[in-house]
Short mmCIF file of C-alpha atoms (C1' of nucleotides) in Angstrom, two decimals:
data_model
loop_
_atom_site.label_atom_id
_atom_site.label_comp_id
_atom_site.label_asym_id
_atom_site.label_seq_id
_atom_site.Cartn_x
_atom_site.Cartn_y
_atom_site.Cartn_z
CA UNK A 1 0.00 0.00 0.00
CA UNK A 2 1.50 3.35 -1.04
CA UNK A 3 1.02 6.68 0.48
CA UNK A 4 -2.61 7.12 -1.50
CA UNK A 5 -3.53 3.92 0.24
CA UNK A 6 -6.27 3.78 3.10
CA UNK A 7 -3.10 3.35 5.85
CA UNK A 8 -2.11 6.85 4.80
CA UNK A 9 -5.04 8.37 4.85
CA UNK A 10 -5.65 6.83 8.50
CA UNK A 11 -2.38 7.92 9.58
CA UNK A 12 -2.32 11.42 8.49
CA UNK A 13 -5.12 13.62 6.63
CA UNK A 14 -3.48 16.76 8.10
CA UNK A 15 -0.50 15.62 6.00
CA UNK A 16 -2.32 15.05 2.99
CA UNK A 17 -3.82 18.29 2.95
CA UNK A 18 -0.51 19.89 3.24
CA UNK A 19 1.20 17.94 0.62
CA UNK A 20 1.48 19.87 -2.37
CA UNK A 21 1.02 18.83 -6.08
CA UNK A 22 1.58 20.18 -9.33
CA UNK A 23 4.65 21.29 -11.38
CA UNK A 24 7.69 21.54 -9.20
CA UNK A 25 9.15 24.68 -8.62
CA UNK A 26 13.42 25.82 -8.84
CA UNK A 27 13.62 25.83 -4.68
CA UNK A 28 11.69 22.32 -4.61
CA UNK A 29 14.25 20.95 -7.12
CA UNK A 30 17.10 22.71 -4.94
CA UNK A 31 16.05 21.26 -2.22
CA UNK A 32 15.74 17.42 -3.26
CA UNK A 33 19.51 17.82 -4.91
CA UNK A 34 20.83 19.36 -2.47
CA UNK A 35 19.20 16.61 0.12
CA UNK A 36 20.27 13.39 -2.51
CA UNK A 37 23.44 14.78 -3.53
CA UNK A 38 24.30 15.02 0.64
CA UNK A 39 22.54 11.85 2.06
CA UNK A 40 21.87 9.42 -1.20
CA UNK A 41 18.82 8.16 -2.88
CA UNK A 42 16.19 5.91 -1.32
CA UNK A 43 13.54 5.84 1.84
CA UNK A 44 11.91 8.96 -0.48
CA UNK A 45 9.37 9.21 2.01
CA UNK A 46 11.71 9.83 4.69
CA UNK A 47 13.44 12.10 2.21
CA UNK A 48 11.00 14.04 1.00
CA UNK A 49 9.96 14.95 5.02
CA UNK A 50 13.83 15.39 5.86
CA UNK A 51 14.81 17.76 2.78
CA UNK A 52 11.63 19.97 4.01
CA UNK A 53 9.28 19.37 0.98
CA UNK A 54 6.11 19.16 1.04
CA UNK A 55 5.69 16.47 -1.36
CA UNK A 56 4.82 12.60 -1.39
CA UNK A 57 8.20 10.36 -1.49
CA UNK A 58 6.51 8.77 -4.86
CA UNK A 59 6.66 12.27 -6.17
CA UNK A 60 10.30 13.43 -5.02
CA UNK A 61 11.33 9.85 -6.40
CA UNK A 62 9.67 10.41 -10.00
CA UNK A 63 11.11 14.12 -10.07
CA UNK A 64 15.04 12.72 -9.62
CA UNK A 65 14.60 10.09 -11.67
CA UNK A 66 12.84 11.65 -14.56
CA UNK A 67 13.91 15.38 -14.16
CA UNK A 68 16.45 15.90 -12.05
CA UNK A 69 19.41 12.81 -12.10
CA UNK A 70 22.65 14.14 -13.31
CA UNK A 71 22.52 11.74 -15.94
CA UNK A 72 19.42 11.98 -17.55
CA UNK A 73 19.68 12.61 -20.95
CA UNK A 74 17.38 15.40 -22.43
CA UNK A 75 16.59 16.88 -25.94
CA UNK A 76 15.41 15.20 -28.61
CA UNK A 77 15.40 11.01 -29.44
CA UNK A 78 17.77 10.10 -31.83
CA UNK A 79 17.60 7.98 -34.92
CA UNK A 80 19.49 5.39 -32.89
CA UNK A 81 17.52 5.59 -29.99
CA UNK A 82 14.35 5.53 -32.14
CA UNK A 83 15.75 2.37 -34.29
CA UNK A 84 16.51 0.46 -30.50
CA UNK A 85 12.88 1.43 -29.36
CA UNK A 86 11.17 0.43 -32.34
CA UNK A 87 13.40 -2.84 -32.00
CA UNK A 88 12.99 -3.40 -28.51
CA UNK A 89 9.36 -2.93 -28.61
CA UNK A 90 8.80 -5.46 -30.79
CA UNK A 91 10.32 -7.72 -28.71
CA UNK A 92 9.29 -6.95 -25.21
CA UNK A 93 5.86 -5.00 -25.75
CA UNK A 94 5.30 -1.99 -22.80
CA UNK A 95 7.76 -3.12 -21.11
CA UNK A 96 9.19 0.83 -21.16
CA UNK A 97 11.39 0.59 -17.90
CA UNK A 98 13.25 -2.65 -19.76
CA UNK A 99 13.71 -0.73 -22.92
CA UNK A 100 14.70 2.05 -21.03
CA UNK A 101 17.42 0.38 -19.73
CA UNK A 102 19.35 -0.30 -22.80
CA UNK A 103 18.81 3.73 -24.18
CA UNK A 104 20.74 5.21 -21.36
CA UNK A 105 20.03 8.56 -20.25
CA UNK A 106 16.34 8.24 -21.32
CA UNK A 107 13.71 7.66 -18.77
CA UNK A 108 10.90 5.03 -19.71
CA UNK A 109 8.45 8.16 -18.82
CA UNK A 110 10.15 9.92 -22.14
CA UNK A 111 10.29 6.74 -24.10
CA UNK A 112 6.96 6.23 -23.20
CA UNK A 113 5.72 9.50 -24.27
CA UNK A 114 7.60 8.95 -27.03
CA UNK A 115 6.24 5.90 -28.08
CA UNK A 116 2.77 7.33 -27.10
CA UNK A 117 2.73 10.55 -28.89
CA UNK A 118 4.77 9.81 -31.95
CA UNK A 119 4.25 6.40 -33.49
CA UNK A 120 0.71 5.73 -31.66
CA UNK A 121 -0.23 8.44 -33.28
CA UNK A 122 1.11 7.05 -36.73
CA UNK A 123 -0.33 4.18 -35.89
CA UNK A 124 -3.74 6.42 -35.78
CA UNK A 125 -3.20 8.24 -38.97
CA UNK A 126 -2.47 4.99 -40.59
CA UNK A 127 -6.05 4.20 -39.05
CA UNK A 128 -4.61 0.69 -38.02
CA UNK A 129 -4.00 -0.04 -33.95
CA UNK A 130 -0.95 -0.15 -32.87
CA UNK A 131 -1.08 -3.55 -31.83
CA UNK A 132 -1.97 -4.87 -35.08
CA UNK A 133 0.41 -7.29 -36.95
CA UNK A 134 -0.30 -4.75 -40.32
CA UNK A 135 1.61 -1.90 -38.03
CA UNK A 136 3.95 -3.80 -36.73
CA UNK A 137 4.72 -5.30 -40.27
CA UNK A 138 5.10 -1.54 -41.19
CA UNK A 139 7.79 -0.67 -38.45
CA UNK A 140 9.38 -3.53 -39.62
CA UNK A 141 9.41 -3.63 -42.97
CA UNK A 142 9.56 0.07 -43.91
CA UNK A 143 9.89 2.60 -41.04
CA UNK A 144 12.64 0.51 -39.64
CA UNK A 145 14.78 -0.18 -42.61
CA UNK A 146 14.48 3.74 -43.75
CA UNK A 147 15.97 4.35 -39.67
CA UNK A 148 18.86 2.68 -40.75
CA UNK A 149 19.33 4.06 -43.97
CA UNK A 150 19.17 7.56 -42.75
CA UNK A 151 21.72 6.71 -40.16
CA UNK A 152 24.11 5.16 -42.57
CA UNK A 153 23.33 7.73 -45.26
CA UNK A 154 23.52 10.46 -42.18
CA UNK A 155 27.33 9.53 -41.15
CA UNK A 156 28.51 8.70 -44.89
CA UNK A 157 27.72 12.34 -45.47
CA UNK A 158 29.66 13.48 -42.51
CA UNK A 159 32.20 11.45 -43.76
CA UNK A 160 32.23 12.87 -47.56
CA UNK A 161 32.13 16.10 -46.00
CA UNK A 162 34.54 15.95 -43.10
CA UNK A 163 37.38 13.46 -45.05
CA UNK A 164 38.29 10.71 -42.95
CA UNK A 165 38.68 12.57 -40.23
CA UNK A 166 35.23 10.95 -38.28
CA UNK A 167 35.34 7.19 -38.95
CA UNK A 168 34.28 5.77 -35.82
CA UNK A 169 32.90 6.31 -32.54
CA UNK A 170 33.53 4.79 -29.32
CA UNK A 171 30.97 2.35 -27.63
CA UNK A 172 31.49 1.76 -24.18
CA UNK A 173 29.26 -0.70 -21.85
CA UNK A 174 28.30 -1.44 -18.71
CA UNK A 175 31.42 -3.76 -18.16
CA UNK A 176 33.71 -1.17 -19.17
CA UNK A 177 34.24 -3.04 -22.60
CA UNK A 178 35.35 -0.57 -25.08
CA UNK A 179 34.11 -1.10 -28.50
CA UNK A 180 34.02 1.66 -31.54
CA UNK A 181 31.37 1.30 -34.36
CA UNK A 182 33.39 2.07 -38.23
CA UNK A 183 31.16 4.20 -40.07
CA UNK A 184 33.10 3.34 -43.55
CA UNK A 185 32.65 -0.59 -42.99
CA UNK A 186 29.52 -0.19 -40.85
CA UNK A 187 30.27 -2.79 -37.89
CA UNK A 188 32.29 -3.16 -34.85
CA UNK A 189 35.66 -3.22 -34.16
CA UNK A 190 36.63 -5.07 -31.45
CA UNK A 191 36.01 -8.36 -29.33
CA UNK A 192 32.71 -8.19 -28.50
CA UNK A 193 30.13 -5.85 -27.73
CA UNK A 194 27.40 -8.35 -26.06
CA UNK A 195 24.28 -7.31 -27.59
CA UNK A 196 26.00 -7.00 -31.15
CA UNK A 197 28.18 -8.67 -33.61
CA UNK A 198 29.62 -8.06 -36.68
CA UNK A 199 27.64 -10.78 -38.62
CA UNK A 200 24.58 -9.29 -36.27
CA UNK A 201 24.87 -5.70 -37.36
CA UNK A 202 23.73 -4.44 -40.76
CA UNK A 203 26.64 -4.08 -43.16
CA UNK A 204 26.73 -4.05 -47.06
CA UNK A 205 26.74 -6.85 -46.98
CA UNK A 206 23.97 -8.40 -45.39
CA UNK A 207 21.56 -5.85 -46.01
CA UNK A 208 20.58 -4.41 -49.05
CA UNK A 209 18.05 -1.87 -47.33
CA UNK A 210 20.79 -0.13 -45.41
CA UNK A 211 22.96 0.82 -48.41
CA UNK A 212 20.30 0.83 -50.88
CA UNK A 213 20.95 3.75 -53.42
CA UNK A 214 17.90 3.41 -55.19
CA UNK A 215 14.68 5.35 -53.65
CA UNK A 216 12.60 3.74 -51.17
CA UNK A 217 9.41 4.51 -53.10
CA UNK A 218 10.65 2.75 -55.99
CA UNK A 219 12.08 -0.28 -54.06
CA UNK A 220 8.98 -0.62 -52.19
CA UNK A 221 6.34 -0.23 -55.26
CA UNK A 222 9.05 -2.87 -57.41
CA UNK A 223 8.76 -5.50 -54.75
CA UNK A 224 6.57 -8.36 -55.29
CA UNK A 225 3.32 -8.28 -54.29
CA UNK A 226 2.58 -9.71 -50.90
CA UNK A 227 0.68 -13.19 -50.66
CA UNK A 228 -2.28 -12.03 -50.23
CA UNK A 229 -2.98 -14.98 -47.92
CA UNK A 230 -1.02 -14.38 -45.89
CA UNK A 231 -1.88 -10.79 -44.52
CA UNK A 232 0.91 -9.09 -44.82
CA UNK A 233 3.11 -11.12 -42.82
CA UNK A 234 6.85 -12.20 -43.19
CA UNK A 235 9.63 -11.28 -45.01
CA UNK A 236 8.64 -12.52 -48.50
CA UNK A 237 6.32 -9.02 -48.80
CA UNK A 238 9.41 -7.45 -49.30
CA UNK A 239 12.46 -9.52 -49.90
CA UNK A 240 14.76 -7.47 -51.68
CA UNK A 241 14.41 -4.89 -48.86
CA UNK A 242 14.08 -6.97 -45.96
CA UNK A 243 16.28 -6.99 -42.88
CA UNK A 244 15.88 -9.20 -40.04
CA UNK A 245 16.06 -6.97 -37.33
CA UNK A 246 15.97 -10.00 -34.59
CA UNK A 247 20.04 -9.88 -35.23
CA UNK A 248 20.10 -6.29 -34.08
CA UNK A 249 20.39 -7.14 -30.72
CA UNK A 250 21.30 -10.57 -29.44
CA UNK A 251 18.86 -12.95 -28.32
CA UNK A 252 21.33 -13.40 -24.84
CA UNK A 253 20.81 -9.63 -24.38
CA UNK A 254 18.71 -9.87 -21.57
CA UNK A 255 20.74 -12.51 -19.88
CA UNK A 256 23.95 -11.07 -21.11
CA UNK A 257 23.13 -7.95 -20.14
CA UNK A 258 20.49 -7.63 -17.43
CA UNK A 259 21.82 -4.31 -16.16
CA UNK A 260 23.39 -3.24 -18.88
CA UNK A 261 23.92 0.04 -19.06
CA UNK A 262 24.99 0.27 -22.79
CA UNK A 263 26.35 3.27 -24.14
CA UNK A 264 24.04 2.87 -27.21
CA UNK A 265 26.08 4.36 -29.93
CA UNK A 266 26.88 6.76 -27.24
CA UNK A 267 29.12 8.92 -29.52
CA UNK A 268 27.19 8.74 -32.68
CA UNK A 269 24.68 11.82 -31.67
CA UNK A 270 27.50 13.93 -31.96
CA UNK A 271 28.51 12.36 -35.27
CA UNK A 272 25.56 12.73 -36.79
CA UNK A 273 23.40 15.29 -34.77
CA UNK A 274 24.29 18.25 -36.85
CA UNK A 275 21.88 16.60 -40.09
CA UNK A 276 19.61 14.43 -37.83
CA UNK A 277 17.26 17.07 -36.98
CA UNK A 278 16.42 17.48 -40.18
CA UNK A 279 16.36 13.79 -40.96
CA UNK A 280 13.41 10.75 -40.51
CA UNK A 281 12.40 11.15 -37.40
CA UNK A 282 8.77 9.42 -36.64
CA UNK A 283 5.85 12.08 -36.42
CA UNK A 284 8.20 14.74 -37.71
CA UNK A 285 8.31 13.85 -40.94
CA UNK A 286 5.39 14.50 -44.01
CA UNK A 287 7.31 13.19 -46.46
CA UNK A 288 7.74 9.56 -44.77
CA UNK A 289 4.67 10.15 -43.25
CA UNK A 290 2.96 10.24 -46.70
CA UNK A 291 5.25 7.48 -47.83
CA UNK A 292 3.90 4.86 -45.54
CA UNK A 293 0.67 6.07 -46.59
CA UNK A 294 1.06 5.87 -50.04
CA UNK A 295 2.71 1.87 -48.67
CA UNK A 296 -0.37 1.65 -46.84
CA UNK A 297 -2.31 2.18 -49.49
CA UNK A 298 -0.70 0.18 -52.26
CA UNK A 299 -0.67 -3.04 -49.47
CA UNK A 300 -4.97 -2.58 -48.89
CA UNK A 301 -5.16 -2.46 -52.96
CA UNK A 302 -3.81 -5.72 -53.74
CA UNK A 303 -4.18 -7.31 -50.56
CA UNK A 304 -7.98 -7.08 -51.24
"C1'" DA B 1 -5.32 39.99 -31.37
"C1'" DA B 2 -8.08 36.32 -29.94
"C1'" DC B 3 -9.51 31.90 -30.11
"C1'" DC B 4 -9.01 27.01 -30.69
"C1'" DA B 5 -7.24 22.50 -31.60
"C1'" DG B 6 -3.29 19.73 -31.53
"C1'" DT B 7 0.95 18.36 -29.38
"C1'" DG B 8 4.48 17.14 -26.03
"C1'" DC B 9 5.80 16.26 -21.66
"C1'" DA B 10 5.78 16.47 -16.55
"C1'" DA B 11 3.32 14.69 -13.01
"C1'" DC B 12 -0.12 11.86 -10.97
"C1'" DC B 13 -2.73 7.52 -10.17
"C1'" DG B 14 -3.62 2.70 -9.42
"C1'" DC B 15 -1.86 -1.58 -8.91
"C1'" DG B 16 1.43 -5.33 -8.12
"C1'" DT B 17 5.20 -6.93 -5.49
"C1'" DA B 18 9.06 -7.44 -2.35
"C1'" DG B 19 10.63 -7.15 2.14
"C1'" DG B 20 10.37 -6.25 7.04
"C1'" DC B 21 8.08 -6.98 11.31
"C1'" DA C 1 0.71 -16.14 8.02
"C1'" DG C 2 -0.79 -11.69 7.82
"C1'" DC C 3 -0.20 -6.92 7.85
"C1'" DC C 4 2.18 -2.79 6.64
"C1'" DT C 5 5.39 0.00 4.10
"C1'" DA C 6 8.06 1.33 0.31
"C1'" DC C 7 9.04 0.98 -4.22
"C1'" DG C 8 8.55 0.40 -9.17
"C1'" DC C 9 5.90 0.05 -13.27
"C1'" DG C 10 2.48 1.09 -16.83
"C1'" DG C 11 -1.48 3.90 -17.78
"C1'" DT C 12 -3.60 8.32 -17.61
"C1'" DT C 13 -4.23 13.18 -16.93
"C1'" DG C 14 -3.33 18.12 -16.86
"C1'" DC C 15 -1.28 21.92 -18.64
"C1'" DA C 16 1.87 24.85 -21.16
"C1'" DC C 17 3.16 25.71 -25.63
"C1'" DT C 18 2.51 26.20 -30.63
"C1'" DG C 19 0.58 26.81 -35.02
"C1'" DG C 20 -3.43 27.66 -37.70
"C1'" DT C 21 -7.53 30.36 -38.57
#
DNA sequence: AACCAGTGCAACCGCGTAGGC
DNA sequence: AGCCTACGCGGTTGCACTGGT
């Protein structure tokens, strides 16, 4: 029972009445850094009463750890970070504290919202539910593989533009193992990286999608049509374009990694952050926006 | 300039669970 | 074993901001 329960309010209703809600002001936020950065995290209710706020603990506990930690990461969700929520949705469903995990820096109250107010509302545009397989199928199969494209497409320019003098970025993890990503061979250099491999990662490869030259419109509209059996489901709807995304991140991640605290490309945003504003990003974008559309569109034709 | 609808995000709420007594 | 407390998670709400009319 929490501090809403029926123990609190038998306790204390003076103290309810006094405890104050709403946005957090400056002082308040002084007040709870000043009291962690002094005596630690934990006990919040304790906390919250000993730094003199008049808060809940819950509520001094979800303003550090969503606002106020030194190391969350604000600003706006990369193409990475968007590419590793798409993926690790698909794998562990809601499950936004988990996927936080592995995007450090984020909160899973921002990749929530994120999730909620960007490709939900896609999802709603698209007029399919976000659930559906038909959605899913189009992360998959076409938001997804355009994600990596941009990213690829997004450093090669920084590379034609800046020489060789950014080929890489350093990866580190949770174990301390130091890995750095090649931009001109797109994979990993070094012994292991846990959730990724060489033969995992997308390289020239094994992916057609994420070096594809030609236009996604016309890659997508060339592909055979889909079975129409079979709903729109599996990689023969688009198998010149497809990449299997399952080899993105290890199957052993969880085990390998249970508190990982990867440093998700942690030095590509700065690689790449100069062009990624202006690049796919879901919900920001008409023009991919009206691409999936136009997908959409061409699937419920000859599907039906 | 005023209004309004849409959007994004911080904060709250309800519930489940672990741990202590 | 049962109760209580604290914590964490996912869902929801409220509100400030923004862009369009």
């Amino acid at each position: 029972m929490d501090e809403k329960g029926r123990s609190f309010k038998n306790n204390n209703m003076e103290d309810e009445m006094d405890l104050k809600r709403g946005p957090w002001t400056a002082e308040e936020d002084f007040k709870l850094t000043n009291y962690i950065a002094t005596h630690g995290e934990g006990r919040w209710n304790s906390l919250s009463r000993c730094a003199g706020l008049q808060r809940t603990g819950k509520s001094c506990r979800l303003r550090w750890l969503n606002y106020l930690r030194p190391d969350v990461r604000r600003g706006n969700i990369t193409l990475e970070e968007q590419l590793l929520i798409l993926e690790l949705h698909s794998r562990w469903g809601n499950r936004w504290s988990k996927i936080a995990q592995y995007l450090p820096g984020r909160t899973d109250n921002e990749i929530k919202n994120y999730w909620r107010t960007r490709v939900q509302k896609h999802a709603k545009q698209l007029k399919c539910d976000v659930n559906s397989q038909q959605f899913k199928d189009t992360m998959k199969y076409m938001w997804m593989p355009r994600l990596v494209e941009r990213i690829q497409s997004a450093a090669a320019s920084l590379t034609s533009t800046t020489g060789s003098a950014t080929t890489s970025s350093c990866i580190t993890t949770s174990n301390n193992e130091f890995m750095t990503y090649d931009y001109n061979n797109n994979n990993f250099i070094g012994e292991r990286l846990g959730v990724m491999n060489n033969n995992d990662y997308i390289t020239p490869e094994n992916s057609s999608v994420a070096v594809s030259p030609v236009s996604d419109l016309t890659d997508y509209y060339n592909a055979p049509k889909p079975n129409p059996d079979q709903n729109l489901v599996g990689p023969q709807m688009l198998p010149d374009n497809y990449f299997d995304y399952s080899g993105l991140l290890d199957e052993d991640l969880t085990a390998t990694h249970e508190q990982s605290n990867l440093d998700w490309f942690e030095n590509i945003d700065e690689v790449v952050s100069s062009s990624s504003e202006s690049l796919w990003n879901i919900g920001e974008s008409d023009e991919d926006f009206w691409f999936c559309q136009q997908q959409q569109q061409f699937n419920n034709n000859n599907d039906f």
